[in-house]
CSV table of C-alpha atoms and ligand atoms in Angstrom, one decimal:
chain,number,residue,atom,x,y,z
A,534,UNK,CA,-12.6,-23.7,-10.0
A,535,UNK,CA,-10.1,-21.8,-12.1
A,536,UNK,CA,-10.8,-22.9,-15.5
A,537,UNK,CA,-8.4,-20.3,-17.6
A,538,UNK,CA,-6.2,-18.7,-15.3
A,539,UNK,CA,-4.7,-14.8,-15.9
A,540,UNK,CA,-1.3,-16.0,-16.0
A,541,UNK,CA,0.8,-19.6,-15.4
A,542,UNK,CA,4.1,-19.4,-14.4
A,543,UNK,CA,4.4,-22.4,-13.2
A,544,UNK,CA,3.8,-24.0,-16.7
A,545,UNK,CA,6.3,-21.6,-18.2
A,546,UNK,CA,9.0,-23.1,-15.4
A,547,UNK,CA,8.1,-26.7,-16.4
A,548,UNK,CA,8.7,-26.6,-19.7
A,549,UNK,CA,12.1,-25.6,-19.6
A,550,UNK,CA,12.9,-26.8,-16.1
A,551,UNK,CA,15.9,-28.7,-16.9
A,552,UNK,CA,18.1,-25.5,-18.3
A,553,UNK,CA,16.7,-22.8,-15.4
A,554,UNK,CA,17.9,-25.3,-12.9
A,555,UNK,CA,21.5,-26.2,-14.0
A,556,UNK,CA,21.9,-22.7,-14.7
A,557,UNK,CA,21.1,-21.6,-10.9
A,558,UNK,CA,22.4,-24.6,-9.6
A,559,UNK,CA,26.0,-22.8,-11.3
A,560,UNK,CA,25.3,-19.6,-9.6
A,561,UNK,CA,24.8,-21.7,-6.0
A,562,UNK,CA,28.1,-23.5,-6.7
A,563,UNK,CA,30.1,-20.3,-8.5
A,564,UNK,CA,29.4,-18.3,-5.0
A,565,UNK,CA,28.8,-14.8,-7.0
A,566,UNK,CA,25.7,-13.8,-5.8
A,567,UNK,CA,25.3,-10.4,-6.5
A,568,UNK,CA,25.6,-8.8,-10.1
A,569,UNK,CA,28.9,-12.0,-11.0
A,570,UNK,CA,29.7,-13.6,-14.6
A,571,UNK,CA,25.8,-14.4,-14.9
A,572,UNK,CA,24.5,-11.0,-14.5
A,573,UNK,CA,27.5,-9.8,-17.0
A,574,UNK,CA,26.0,-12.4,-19.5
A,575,UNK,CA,22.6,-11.5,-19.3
A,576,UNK,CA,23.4,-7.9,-20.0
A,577,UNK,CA,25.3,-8.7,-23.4
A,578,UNK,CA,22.5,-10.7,-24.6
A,579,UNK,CA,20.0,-8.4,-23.4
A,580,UNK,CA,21.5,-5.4,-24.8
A,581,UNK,CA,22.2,-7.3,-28.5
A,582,UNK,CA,18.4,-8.5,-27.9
A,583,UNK,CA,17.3,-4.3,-27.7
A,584,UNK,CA,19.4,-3.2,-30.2
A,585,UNK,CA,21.4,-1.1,-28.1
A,586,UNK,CA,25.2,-0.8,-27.1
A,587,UNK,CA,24.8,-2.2,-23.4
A,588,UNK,CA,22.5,-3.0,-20.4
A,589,UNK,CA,22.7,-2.3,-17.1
A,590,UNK,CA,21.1,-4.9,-15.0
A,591,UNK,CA,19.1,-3.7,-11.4
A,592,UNK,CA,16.5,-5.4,-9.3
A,593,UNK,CA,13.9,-3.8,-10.3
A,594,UNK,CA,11.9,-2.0,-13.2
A,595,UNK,CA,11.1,0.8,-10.7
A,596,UNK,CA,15.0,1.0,-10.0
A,597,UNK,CA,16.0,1.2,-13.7
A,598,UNK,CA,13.9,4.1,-14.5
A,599,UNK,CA,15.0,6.0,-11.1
A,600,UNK,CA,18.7,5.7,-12.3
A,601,UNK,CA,17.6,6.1,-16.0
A,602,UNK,CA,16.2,9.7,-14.7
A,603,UNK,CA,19.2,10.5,-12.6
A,604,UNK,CA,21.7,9.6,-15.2
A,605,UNK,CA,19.9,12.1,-17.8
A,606,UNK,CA,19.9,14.7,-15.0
A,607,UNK,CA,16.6,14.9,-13.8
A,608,UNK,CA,17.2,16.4,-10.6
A,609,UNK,CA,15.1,18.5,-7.3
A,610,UNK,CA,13.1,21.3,-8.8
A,611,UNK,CA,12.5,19.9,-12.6
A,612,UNK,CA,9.1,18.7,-14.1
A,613,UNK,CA,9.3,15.3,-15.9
A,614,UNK,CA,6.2,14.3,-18.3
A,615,UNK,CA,4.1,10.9,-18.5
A,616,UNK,CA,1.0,9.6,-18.5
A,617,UNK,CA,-1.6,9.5,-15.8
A,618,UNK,CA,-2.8,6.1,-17.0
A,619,UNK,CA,0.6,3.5,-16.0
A,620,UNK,CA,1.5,1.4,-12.8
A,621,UNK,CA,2.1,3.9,-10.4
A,622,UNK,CA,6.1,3.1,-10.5
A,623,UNK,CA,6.6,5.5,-13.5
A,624,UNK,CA,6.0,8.2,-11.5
A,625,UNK,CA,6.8,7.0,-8.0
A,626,UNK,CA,10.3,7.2,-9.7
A,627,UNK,CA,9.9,10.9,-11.0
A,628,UNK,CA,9.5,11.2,-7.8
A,629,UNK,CA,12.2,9.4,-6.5
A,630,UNK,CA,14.5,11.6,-8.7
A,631,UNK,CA,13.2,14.7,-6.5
A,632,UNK,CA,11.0,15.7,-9.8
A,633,UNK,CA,7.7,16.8,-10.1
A,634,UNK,CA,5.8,14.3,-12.2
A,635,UNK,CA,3.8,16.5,-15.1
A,636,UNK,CA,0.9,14.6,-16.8
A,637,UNK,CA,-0.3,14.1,-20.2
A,638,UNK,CA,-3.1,12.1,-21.2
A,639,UNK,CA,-3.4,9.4,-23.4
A,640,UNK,CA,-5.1,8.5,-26.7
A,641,UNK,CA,-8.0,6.5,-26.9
A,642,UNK,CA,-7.3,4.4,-29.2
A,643,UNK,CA,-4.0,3.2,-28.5
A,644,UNK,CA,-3.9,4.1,-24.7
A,645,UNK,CA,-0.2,5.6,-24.8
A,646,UNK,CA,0.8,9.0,-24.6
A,647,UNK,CA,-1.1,11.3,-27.0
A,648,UNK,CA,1.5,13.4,-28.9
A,649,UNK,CA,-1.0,16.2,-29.9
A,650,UNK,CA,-1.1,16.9,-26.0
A,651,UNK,CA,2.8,16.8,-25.2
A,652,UNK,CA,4.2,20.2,-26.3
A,653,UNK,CA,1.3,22.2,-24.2
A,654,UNK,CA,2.8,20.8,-21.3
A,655,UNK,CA,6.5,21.4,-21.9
A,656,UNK,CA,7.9,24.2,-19.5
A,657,UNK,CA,11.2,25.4,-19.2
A,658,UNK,CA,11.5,23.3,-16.2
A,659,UNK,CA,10.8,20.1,-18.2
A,660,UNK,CA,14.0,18.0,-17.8
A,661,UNK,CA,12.8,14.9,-19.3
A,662,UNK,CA,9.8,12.8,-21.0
A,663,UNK,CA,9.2,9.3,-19.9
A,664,UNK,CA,6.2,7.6,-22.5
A,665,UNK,CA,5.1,4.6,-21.5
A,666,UNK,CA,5.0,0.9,-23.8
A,667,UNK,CA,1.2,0.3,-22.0
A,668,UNK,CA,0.4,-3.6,-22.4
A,669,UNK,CA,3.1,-4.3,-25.0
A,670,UNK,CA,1.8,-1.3,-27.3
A,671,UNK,CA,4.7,1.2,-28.5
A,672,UNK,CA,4.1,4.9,-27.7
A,673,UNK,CA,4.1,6.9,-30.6
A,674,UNK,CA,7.5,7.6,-30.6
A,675,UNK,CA,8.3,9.6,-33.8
A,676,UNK,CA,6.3,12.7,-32.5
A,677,UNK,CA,7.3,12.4,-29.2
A,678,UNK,CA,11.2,12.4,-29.9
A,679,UNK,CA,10.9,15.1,-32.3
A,680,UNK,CA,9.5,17.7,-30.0
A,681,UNK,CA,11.9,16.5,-27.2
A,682,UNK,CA,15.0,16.5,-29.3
A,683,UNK,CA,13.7,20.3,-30.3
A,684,UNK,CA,13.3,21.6,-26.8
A,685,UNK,CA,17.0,19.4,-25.5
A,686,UNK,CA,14.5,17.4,-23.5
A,687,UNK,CA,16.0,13.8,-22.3
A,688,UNK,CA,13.2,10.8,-23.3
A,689,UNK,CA,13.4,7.8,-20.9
A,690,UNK,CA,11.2,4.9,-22.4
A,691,UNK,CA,8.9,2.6,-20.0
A,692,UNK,CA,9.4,-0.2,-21.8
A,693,UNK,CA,8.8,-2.4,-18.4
A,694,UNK,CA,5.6,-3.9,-20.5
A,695,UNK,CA,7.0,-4.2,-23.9
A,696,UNK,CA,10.1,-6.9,-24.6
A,697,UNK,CA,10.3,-7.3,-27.8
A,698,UNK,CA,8.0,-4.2,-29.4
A,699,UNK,CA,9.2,-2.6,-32.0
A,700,UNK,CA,7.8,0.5,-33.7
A,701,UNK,CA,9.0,1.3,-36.6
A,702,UNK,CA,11.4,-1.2,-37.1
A,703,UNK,CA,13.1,-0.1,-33.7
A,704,UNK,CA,13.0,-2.0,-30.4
A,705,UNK,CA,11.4,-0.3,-27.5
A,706,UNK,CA,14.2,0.5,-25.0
A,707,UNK,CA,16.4,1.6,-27.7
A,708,UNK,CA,14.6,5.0,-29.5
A,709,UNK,CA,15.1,7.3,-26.5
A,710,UNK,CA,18.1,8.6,-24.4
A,711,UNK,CA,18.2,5.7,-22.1
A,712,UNK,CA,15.4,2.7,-22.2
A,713,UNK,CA,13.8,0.8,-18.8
A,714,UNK,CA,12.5,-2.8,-18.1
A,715,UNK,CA,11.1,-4.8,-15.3
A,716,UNK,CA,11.6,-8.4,-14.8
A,717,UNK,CA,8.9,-8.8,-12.3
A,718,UNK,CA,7.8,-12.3,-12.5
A,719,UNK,CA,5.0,-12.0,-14.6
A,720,UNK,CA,6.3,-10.0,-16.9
A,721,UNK,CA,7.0,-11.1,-20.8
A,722,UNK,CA,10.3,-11.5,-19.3
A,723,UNK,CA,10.5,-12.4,-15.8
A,724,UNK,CA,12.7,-13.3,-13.3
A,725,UNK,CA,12.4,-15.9,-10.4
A,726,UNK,CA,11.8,-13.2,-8.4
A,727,UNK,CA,12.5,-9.1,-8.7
A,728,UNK,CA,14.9,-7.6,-11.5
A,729,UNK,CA,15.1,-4.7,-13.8
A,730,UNK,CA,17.6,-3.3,-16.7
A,731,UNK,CA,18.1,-0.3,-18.2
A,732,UNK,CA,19.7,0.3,-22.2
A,733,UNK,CA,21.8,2.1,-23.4
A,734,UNK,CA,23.9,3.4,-26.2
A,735,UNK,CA,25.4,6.0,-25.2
A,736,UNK,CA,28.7,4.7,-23.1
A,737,UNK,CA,28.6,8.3,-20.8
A,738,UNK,CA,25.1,7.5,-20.1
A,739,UNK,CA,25.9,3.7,-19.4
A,740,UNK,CA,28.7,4.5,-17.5
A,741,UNK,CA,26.2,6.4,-14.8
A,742,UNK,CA,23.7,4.0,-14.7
A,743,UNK,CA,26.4,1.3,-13.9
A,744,UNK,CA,27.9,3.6,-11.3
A,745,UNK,CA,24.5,4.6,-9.5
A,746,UNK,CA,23.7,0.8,-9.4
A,747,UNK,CA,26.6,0.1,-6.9
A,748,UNK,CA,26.3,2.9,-4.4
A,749,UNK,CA,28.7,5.3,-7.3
A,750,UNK,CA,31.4,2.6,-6.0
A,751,UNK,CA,34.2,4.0,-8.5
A,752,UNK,CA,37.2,1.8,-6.9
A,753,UNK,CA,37.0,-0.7,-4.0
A,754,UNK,CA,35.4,1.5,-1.2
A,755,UNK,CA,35.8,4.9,-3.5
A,756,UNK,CA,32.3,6.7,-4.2
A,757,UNK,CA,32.8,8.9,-6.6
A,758,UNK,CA,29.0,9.5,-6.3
A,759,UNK,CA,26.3,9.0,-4.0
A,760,UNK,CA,24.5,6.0,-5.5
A,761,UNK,CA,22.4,3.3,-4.3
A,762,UNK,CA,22.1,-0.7,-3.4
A,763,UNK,CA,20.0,-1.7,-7.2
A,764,UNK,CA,22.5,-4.5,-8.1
A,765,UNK,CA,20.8,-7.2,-9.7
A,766,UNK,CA,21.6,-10.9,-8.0
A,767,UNK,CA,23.0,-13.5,-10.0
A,768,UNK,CA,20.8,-15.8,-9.4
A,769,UNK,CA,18.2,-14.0,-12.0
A,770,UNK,CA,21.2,-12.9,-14.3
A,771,UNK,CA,21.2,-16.8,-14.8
A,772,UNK,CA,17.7,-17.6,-15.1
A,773,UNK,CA,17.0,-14.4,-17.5
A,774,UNK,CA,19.5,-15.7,-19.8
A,775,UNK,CA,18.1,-18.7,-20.3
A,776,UNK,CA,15.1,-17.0,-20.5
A,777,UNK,CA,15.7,-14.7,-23.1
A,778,UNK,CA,16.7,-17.6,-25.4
A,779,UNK,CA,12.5,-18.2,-25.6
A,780,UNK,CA,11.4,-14.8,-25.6
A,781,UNK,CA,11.1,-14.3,-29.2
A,782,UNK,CA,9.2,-18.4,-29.1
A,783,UNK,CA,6.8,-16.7,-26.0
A,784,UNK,CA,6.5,-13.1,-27.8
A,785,UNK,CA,5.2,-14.8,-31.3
A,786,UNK,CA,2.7,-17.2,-29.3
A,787,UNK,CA,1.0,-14.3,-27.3
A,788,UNK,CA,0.5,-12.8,-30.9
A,789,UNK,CA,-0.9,-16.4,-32.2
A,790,UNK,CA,-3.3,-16.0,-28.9
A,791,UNK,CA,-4.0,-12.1,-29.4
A,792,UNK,CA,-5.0,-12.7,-33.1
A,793,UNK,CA,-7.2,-16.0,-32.3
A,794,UNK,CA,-9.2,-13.5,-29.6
A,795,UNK,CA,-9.6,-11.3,-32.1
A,796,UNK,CA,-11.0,-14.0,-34.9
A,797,UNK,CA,-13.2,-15.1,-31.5
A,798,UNK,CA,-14.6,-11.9,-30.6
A,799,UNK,CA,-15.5,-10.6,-33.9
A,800,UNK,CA,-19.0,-10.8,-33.5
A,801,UNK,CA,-19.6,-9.0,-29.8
A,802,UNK,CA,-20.1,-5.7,-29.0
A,803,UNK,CA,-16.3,-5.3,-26.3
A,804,UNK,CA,-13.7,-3.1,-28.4
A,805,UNK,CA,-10.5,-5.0,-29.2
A,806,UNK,CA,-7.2,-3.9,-29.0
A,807,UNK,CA,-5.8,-2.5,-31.8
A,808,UNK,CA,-2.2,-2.2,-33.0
A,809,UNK,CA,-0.5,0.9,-34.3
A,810,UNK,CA,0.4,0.8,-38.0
A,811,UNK,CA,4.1,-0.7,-38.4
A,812,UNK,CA,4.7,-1.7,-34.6
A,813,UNK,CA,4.8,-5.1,-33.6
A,814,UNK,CA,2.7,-5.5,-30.1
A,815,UNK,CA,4.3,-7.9,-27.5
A,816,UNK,CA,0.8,-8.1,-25.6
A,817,UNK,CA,2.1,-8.5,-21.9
A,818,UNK,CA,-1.9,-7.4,-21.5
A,819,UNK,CA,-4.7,-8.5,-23.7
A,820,UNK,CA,-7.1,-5.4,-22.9
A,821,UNK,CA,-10.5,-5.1,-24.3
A,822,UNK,CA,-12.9,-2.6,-23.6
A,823,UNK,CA,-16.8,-2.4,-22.9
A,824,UNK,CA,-18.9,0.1,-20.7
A,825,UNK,CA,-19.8,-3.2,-18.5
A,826,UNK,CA,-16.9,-4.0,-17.4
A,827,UNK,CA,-17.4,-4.7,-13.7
A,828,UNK,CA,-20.9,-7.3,-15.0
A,829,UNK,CA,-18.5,-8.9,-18.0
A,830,UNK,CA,-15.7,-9.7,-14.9
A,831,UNK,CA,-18.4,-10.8,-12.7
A,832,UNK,CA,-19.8,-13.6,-15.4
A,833,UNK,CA,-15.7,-14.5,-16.2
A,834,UNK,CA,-15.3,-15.3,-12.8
A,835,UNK,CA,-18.2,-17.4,-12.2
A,836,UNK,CA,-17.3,-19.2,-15.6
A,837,UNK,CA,-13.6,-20.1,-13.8
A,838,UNK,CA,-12.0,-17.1,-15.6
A,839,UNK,CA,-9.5,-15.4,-13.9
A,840,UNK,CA,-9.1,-11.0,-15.4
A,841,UNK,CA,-7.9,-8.3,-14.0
A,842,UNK,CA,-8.1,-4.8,-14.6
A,843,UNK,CA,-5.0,-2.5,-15.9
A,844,UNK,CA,-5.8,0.3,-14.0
A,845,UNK,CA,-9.0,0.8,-12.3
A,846,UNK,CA,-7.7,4.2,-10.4
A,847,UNK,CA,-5.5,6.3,-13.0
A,848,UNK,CA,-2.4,7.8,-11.3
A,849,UNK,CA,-3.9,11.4,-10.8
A,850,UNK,CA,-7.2,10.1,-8.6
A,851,UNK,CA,-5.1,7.4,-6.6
A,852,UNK,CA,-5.4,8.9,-2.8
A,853,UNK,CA,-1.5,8.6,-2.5
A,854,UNK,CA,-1.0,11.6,-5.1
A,855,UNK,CA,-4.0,13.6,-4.0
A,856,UNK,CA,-1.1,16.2,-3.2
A,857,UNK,CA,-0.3,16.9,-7.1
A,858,UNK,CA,-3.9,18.8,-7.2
A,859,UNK,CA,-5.1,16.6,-10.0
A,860,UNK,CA,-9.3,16.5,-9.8
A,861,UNK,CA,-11.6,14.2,-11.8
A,862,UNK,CA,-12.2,15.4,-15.1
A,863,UNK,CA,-8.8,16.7,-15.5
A,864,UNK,CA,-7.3,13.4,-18.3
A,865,UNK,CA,-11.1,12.5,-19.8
A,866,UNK,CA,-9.5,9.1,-21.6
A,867,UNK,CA,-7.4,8.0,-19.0
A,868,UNK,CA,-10.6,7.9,-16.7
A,869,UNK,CA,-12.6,6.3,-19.1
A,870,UNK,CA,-10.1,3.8,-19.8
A,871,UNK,CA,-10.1,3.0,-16.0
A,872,UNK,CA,-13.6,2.1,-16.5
A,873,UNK,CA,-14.0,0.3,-19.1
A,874,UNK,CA,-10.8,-1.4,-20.0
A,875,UNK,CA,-11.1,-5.6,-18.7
A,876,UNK,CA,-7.5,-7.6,-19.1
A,877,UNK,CA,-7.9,-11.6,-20.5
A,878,UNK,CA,-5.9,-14.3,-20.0
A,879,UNK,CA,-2.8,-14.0,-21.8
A,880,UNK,CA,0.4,-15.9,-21.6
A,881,UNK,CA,2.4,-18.3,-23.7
A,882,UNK,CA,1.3,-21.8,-22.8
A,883,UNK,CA,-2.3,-20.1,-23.0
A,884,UNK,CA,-4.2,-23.2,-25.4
A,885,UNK,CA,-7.3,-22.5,-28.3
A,886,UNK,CA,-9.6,-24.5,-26.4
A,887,UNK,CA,-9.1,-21.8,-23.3
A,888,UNK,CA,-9.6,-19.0,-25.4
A,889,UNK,CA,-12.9,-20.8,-26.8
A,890,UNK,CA,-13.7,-20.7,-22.8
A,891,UNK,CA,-13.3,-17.0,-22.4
A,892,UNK,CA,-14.7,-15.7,-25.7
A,893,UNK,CA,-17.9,-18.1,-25.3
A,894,UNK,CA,-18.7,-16.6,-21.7
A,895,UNK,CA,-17.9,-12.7,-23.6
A,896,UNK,CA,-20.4,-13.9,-26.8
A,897,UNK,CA,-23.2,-15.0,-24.2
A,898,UNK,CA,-22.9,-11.9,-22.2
A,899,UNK,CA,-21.7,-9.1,-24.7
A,900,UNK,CA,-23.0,-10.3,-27.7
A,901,UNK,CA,-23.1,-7.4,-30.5
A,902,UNK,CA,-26.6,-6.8,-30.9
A,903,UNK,CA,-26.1,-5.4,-26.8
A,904,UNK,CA,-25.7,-1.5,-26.6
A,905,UNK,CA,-22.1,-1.3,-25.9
B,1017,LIG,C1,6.1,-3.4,-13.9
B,1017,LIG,C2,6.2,-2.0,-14.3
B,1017,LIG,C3,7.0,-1.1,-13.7
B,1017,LIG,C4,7.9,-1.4,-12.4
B,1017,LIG,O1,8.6,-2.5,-12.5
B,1017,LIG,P1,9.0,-3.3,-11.1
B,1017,LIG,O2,10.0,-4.3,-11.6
B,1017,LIG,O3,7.8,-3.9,-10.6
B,1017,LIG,O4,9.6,-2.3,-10.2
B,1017,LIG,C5,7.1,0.2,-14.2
B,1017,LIG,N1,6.3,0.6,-15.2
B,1017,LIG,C6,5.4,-0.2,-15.8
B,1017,LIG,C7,4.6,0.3,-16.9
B,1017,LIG,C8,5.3,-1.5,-15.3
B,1017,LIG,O5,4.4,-2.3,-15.9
């Protein structure tokens, strides 16, 4: 029996029921199914939300950061820089863009992209930089812009994990040339099914996205480029709206959960997560970390408590990019961070007395006299 599941969305749709329905009961009726008024308001809302000029909305997180690439240039022949330890879309997409995706590896404490390794893997071919928000976590950004904006190197942010983040007083999305999210279901933000955004200030650079979107659709049946089918429906332009009118409620309640694991946990041997000085973590993933792992999940489930496991495989070992010539050994913390890193239940509606559940099965198991 699931005692604490990973994730409820059903919960989340209850509670505010009334609104998501009347507002896609108004898409039904209005007949604008695809991209429509909806859509439009979404994007204003979203884009006042990131702190940027606009937002483009697309159905999907993988889309936004393919057109977020293209727009900034990236085209056949150029090397674009990220992390070997994401979801494989960040560099499916370099991909996508005809690129040759260029690893770094992350830090160990903080699980982004490690700064002190970026510049060693610049080349004159390097056309863009694409850090990753991992779990609700801000990349170190300051480091990272300052060597790109040195070299005239585009930064496109994967902020598909991180709604909200700021570091630095700055919303993720909105530090780098052009910013991506995903509104995958079960994501901090998520739509009723797939949808993505990318922001923007820079009206040239909006401009492109927007065209790209729409198959580069300039004028009725005029393509002034060659772009693609990424609209976004209207249908989760409406629900996303309403949505967003909670995020900041849902964003300060994972904290309340994230901080009460922390105060639970104390006293057992797993590493915690911990946030970067003057950033403010959206935890999309609670991630702890222990050496036994794969035991620790084993006793959860048994308990009625549902983890999973952001990533076991980093991007470099998965068999699909075998062709990059990446071996084992080659990014030391992303492969130990595979290992050992176990996701808990986080969401919104999440309650004490579940958390009480999970850290009472990680006390009895881990406790902090165990070697760790
Ligand atoms: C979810 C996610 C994506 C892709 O988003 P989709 O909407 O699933 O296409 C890209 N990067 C990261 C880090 C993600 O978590």
């Amino acid at each position: 029996m699931t005692r604490v599941p990973l994730v409820d969305l059903q919960a989340q749709y209850r509670s505010i029921k009334a609104d998501i329905d009347a507002a896609a009961q108004r898409v039904l009726d209005g007949g604008q199914y695809a991209l429509g008024p909806a859509v439009s308001s979404f994007e204003q809302a979203f884009a006042a939300y990131c702190g940027t000029k606009e937002a483009i909305g697309v159905n999907s997180g993988t889309s936004a950061l393919h057109l977020a690439l293209l727009a900034a240039g990236v085209s056949p022949g150029d090397e674009v820089i990220t992390v070997p330890f994401t979801f494989i879309a960040t560099v499916a997409a370099i991909e996508y863009a005809g690129a040759r995706p260029v690893f770094v590896d992350v830090d160990d404490t903080y699980c982004t992209m490690d700064p002190a390794r970026l510049e060693a893997s610049v080349t004159p071919r390097t056309k863009a930089i694409v850090p990753v928000h991992l779990y609700g976590q801000p990349a170190d950004m300051d480091p990272i812009l300052e060597i790109a904006r040195r070299r005239g190197i585009a930064v496109i942010e994967d902020a598909c994990q991180a709604h909200g983040a700021e570091y630095r007083g700055h919303r993720c999305g909105s530090m780098g040339t052009l910013g991506c999210f995903s509104f995958y279901p079960t994501k901090n933000l998520g739509a009723v099914g797939e949808g993505g955004a990318v922001v923007a200030s820079d009206p040239e650079l909006a401009a492109r996205v927007r065209l790209l979107r729409s198959w580069g659709e300039q004028t009725r049946y005029t393509h002034a480029v060659r772009g693609f089918n990424y609209r976004m429906d209207g249908l989760q332009g409406a629900v996303l709206d309403v949505k967003l009118r909670h995020l900041e409620g849902w964003t300060e309640a994972r904290r309340a959960h994230a901080a009460f694991y922390a105060q639970r946990l104390r006293d057992t041997a797993v590493s915690l997560p911990r946030d970067r000085d003057g950033v403010r973590h959206v935890f999309h993933v609670y991630a702890v970390r222990t050496a036994q792992r794969d035991t620790l999940r084993a006793r959860l489930a048994d308990a009625g408590v549902q983890t999973a496991v952001h990533y076991p495989i980093p991007v470099h070992l998965q068999p699909a990019y075998r062709d990059l010539g990446y071996r084992s050994g080659d990014f030391p913390v992303a492969e130990r961070l595979a290992r050992e890193v176990l996701s808990l239940p986080i969401f919104p509606e999440l309650t004490e007395q579940q958390i009480d559940i999970v850290a009472d099965v990680i006390r009895t198991y881990i406790p902090a006299a165990a070697p760790a």
